[in-house]
Every structure is written in structure tokens, then in C-alpha cells.
């Protein structure tokens, strides 16, 4: 696992960290920090099947890719109009997906590594203006994203690039203001832990929620 980011004072270099954790050895390591690092982590990091890491520092900026095997960084074109969006790697689509609120006109965009180009999968989506998220599902080969400040709106992105609205979540979702939204890599259920200490399980195939504990 990797963490890349800082607290609310990114101008202080001591607050920026690139950290790794090895489950095999149960050890943490502070990695060499890239020169451009970092602001808040938000949901601006992603990982592909080979373990390479992607991170975008702010909106519309250059994206950065870390090759774990060679321990080297490279760049790719960034995208986005707001600071705090969801970035995730979608293997079946061959690249990165960005879900952003855009303050009233949310969108979903795709960066295909084979072409080095961004394309728009959907626009005019209703979701929070920022603090949006995206979470890939390796079992069902879909992605769920949306949320953001004051929002319960969710969208599903399929392996063919189709974007559709799901039923609203029972709680606000997003970075900083809602809940932890993650996926069980065995069952494919999404696990949601709210800041109000509730635990939900979401089945994306049936678009249904279950409260499992509080």
C-alpha cells in the first residue's frame, strides 16, 4: 500500500510524505519524496494491475506515474477543473478514470494510456461540487463514483465506458465529509464506513444497501 500527500500546509516540505507499507513484512517505509510532492491526498491516487501508482497534484496539472519495479517517476497529461476529484485506474478501459463534481456540472473522463489522450464519458452529472471519489471493483469490473460535499449521488461506470445513475446512498459520501467507501476484493461488495460510525454494505449488481452495524 502507498500513501502520497500532506496536511493543510503543503508549503511546509516536512508535511509532505510518500509512504509505503508491505503486508509481507508488516513494515512501513518512508520513500524518497518526489520534488513536486504534495498537497492533500484526497482521492488523487490510483494503482494499476502491475502495481504502478498514479497521482495527480491538483486540478488540470500534470499527472505523475510511479513505476514500482524501477522506482522511477514519469508524467502524463492531467485533467480536471476542481481540486478534489476521484481518480482511479480502470483495467478494462485501459487507463485512468476521473470523477469530478465541477460545481453543478459533474463529469466522468477517461485517460487511455495507449493513446495518451483524455476523452469525456459523461457530462452534466449531479453530484457534490468537490471532494468526489471513485472506486474500481475488480470482481464485477465496474466503477462507482460521485458523492462530494453534501451529496449522496452515485454513478456506475462499466467496462464499455457507459455511465449510469444509481440510487442515492443513504448517507453522504466523499472525501473529508462523508465516509470511507471501499470494496471487498473477494465478494465484490462495497463496504462503507461513515463518520457517524455506521457500517453499510452496498451491492452494485442489485443497487441495494444494507445497514450492518452502528
Coordinates of C-alpha atoms in Angstrom, one line a residue:
X1 CA 0.0 0.0 0.0
X2 CA 1.1 3.5 -0.7
X3 CA 0.2 7.0 0.6
X4 CA 1.2 10.2 -1.1
X5 CA 0.1 13.6 0.3
X6 CA 0.2 16.2 3.1
X7 CA -1.9 18.1 5.6
X8 CA -3.3 21.6 5.1
X9 CA 0.1 23.3 4.8
X10 CA 1.8 21.8 1.7
X11 CA 4.2 24.8 1.6
X12 CA 6.0 23.2 4.5
X13 CA 8.1 20.4 3.0
X14 CA 8.2 18.4 6.2
X15 CA 4.4 17.9 6.0
X16 CA 4.6 16.1 2.6
X17 CA 5.1 12.3 2.7
X18 CA 5.5 9.4 0.3
X19 CA 5.0 6.2 2.4
X20 CA 4.7 2.5 1.6
X21 CA 3.5 -0.5 3.6
X22 CA 4.5 -4.1 3.0
X23 CA 1.9 -6.7 4.1
X24 CA 4.5 -9.5 3.6
X25 CA 6.9 -8.0 6.2
X26 CA 4.4 -5.9 8.2
X27 CA 6.7 -2.9 7.9
X28 CA 6.3 0.8 6.9
X29 CA 8.9 2.8 4.9
X30 CA 9.2 6.5 4.2
X31 CA 10.0 6.6 0.5
X32 CA 12.1 9.3 -1.3
X33 CA 9.8 12.2 -1.9
X34 CA 9.5 13.4 -5.5
X35 CA 10.4 17.1 -6.0
X36 CA 6.8 18.1 -6.8
X37 CA 5.1 16.4 -3.8
X38 CA 2.5 17.2 -2.5
X39 CA -0.8 18.7 -1.4
X40 CA -3.8 16.9 0.2
X41 CA -4.1 13.3 -0.9
X42 CA -7.8 13.4 -1.5
X43 CA -8.7 10.6 -3.9
X44 CA -6.0 11.6 -6.3
X45 CA -4.0 8.3 -6.3
X46 CA -4.6 5.1 -8.2
X47 CA -2.9 1.8 -8.9
X48 CA -2.9 -0.5 -11.9
X49 CA -2.6 -4.3 -12.2
X50 CA 1.1 -4.2 -12.2
X51 CA 1.3 -2.1 -9.1
X52 CA 2.3 1.2 -10.7
X53 CA 1.0 4.3 -8.9
X54 CA -0.7 7.3 -10.5
X55 CA -1.1 10.6 -8.7
X56 CA -2.4 14.0 -9.8
X57 CA -1.4 17.0 -7.9
X58 CA -4.3 19.4 -8.1
X59 CA -6.7 20.2 -11.0
X60 CA -5.6 20.3 -14.6
X61 CA -2.0 19.8 -13.7
X62 CA 0.5 17.2 -14.9
X63 CA -0.1 13.7 -13.6
X64 CA 2.7 11.5 -12.2
X65 CA 3.2 7.8 -12.6
X66 CA 5.5 5.8 -10.3
X67 CA 7.0 2.5 -11.6
X68 CA 7.4 0.4 -8.5
X69 CA 9.8 -2.1 -10.2
X70 CA 12.3 0.6 -11.3
X71 CA 11.4 3.2 -8.5
X72 CA 11.1 5.9 -11.1
X73 CA 8.6 8.7 -11.9
X74 CA 7.2 9.7 -15.2
X75 CA 4.5 12.2 -16.2
X76 CA 1.2 12.1 -18.1
X77 CA -1.3 14.9 -19.0
X78 CA -3.5 15.9 -16.1
X79 CA -7.2 16.8 -16.3
X80 CA -9.9 18.3 -14.1
X81 CA -11.4 21.7 -13.2
X82 CA -11.6 21.4 -9.4
X83 CA -9.1 20.5 -6.8
X84 CA -10.7 17.5 -5.2
X85 CA -11.9 14.7 -7.5
X86 CA -11.8 11.0 -7.7
X87 CA -9.0 9.3 -9.6
X88 CA -9.0 5.5 -10.2
X89 CA -7.5 3.0 -12.7
X90 CA -10.0 1.0 -14.8
X91 CA -8.1 -2.0 -16.2
X92 CA -10.8 -3.0 -18.7
X93 CA -10.9 0.6 -20.1
X94 CA -7.1 0.7 -20.3
X95 CA -6.5 3.8 -18.2
X96 CA -7.4 6.3 -15.6
X97 CA -11.0 7.5 -14.8
X98 CA -11.6 10.9 -13.2
X99 CA -15.0 11.6 -11.5
X100 CA -15.4 15.3 -10.6
X101 CA -18.3 17.4 -9.4
X102 CA -17.4 20.6 -11.3
X103 CA -19.7 22.7 -9.1
X104 CA -23.0 21.9 -10.7
X105 CA -21.9 20.0 -13.8
X106 CA -20.2 16.8 -12.9
X107 CA -18.3 14.7 -15.4
X108 CA -16.5 11.4 -15.9
X109 CA -13.4 11.4 -18.0
X110 CA -11.1 8.6 -19.3
X111 CA -7.3 8.7 -20.0
X112 CA -6.2 5.9 -22.2
X113 CA -2.6 5.1 -21.8
X114 CA -2.3 3.6 -25.3
X115 CA -3.2 6.9 -26.9
X116 CA -2.1 9.3 -24.2
X117 CA -5.4 11.2 -24.6
X118 CA -8.3 12.1 -22.4
X119 CA -11.9 11.7 -23.5
X120 CA -15.2 12.6 -21.9
X121 CA -17.5 9.7 -20.9
X122 CA -20.3 11.8 -19.4
X123 CA -21.1 15.4 -18.5
X124 CA -23.9 17.3 -16.7
X125 CA -23.9 14.9 -13.8
X126 CA -25.4 15.9 -10.5
X127 CA -23.0 15.4 -7.5
X128 CA -21.2 17.5 -4.9
X129 CA -19.0 20.3 -6.2
X130 CA -15.8 18.7 -4.9
X131 CA -14.4 16.0 -2.6
X132 CA -15.7 13.4 -5.1
X133 CA -14.5 9.8 -5.1
X134 CA -14.1 6.8 -7.5
X135 CA -13.7 3.1 -6.6
X136 CA -13.0 0.3 -9.0
X137 CA -14.5 -3.1 -8.5
X138 CA -12.1 -5.9 -9.6
X139 CA -14.8 -8.6 -9.1
X140 CA -17.7 -7.0 -11.1
X141 CA -15.5 -5.0 -13.5
X142 CA -17.3 -1.7 -12.8
X143 CA -16.5 1.5 -11.0
X144 CA -18.7 3.5 -8.6
X145 CA -18.1 7.2 -8.1
X146 CA -19.7 10.5 -7.3
X147 CA -20.6 11.9 -3.9
X148 CA -18.8 15.0 -2.8
X149 CA -19.8 17.8 -0.5
X150 CA -23.5 17.4 0.6
X151 CA -24.1 14.7 -2.0
X152 CA -25.4 11.2 -1.9
X153 CA -25.4 10.8 -5.7
X154 CA -23.7 7.7 -7.2
X155 CA -22.8 6.7 -10.7
X156 CA -21.7 3.4 -12.2
X157 CA -19.1 3.2 -15.0
X158 CA -19.0 0.0 -16.9
X159 CA -16.1 -1.8 -18.8
X160 CA -17.6 -0.4 -22.0
X161 CA -17.4 3.2 -20.7
X162 CA -21.2 3.6 -20.1
X163 CA -22.1 5.9 -17.2
X164 CA -25.5 5.5 -15.4
X165 CA -27.1 6.9 -12.3
X166 CA -27.5 4.6 -9.3
X167 CA -30.0 5.1 -6.4
X168 CA -28.8 7.7 -3.9
X169 CA -26.8 6.4 -1.0
X170 CA -28.4 6.5 2.5
X171 CA -25.6 8.8 3.7
X172 CA -23.4 11.5 2.3
X173 CA -20.3 10.1 0.6
X174 CA -17.0 11.6 -0.4
X175 CA -13.6 12.6 0.8
X176 CA -13.4 14.6 4.1
X177 CA -17.1 15.0 4.6
X178 CA -18.8 11.6 4.4
X179 CA -17.5 8.1 4.6
X180 CA -14.8 5.6 3.7
X181 CA -16.0 3.8 0.5
X182 CA -14.0 0.7 -0.4
X183 CA -14.5 -2.7 -2.0
X184 CA -14.2 -6.2 -0.7
X185 CA -12.0 -7.9 -3.4
X186 CA -13.5 -11.3 -2.7
X187 CA -17.2 -10.7 -2.7
X188 CA -17.3 -7.5 -4.8
X189 CA -19.5 -5.8 -2.2
X190 CA -18.7 -2.2 -1.4
X191 CA -18.1 -1.6 2.3
X192 CA -19.0 1.9 3.6
X193 CA -17.9 3.2 7.0
X194 CA -19.5 6.5 7.9
X195 CA -18.1 9.3 10.0
X196 CA -21.1 8.7 12.2
X197 CA -19.8 5.2 12.9
X198 CA -22.3 3.2 10.8
X199 CA -21.3 0.3 8.6
X200 CA -23.2 -0.3 5.3
X201 CA -22.7 -3.0 2.6
X202 CA -23.6 -1.9 -0.9
X203 CA -24.3 -4.4 -3.7
X204 CA -23.7 -2.7 -7.1
X205 CA -25.3 -5.5 -9.1
X206 CA -28.7 -5.1 -7.3
X207 CA -28.1 -1.4 -6.4
X208 CA -29.1 -2.2 -2.8
X209 CA -27.8 -1.1 0.6
X210 CA -27.8 -2.9 3.9
X211 CA -27.0 -1.4 7.3
X212 CA -24.8 -4.0 9.1
X213 CA -23.9 -2.1 12.3
X214 CA -23.6 1.2 14.0

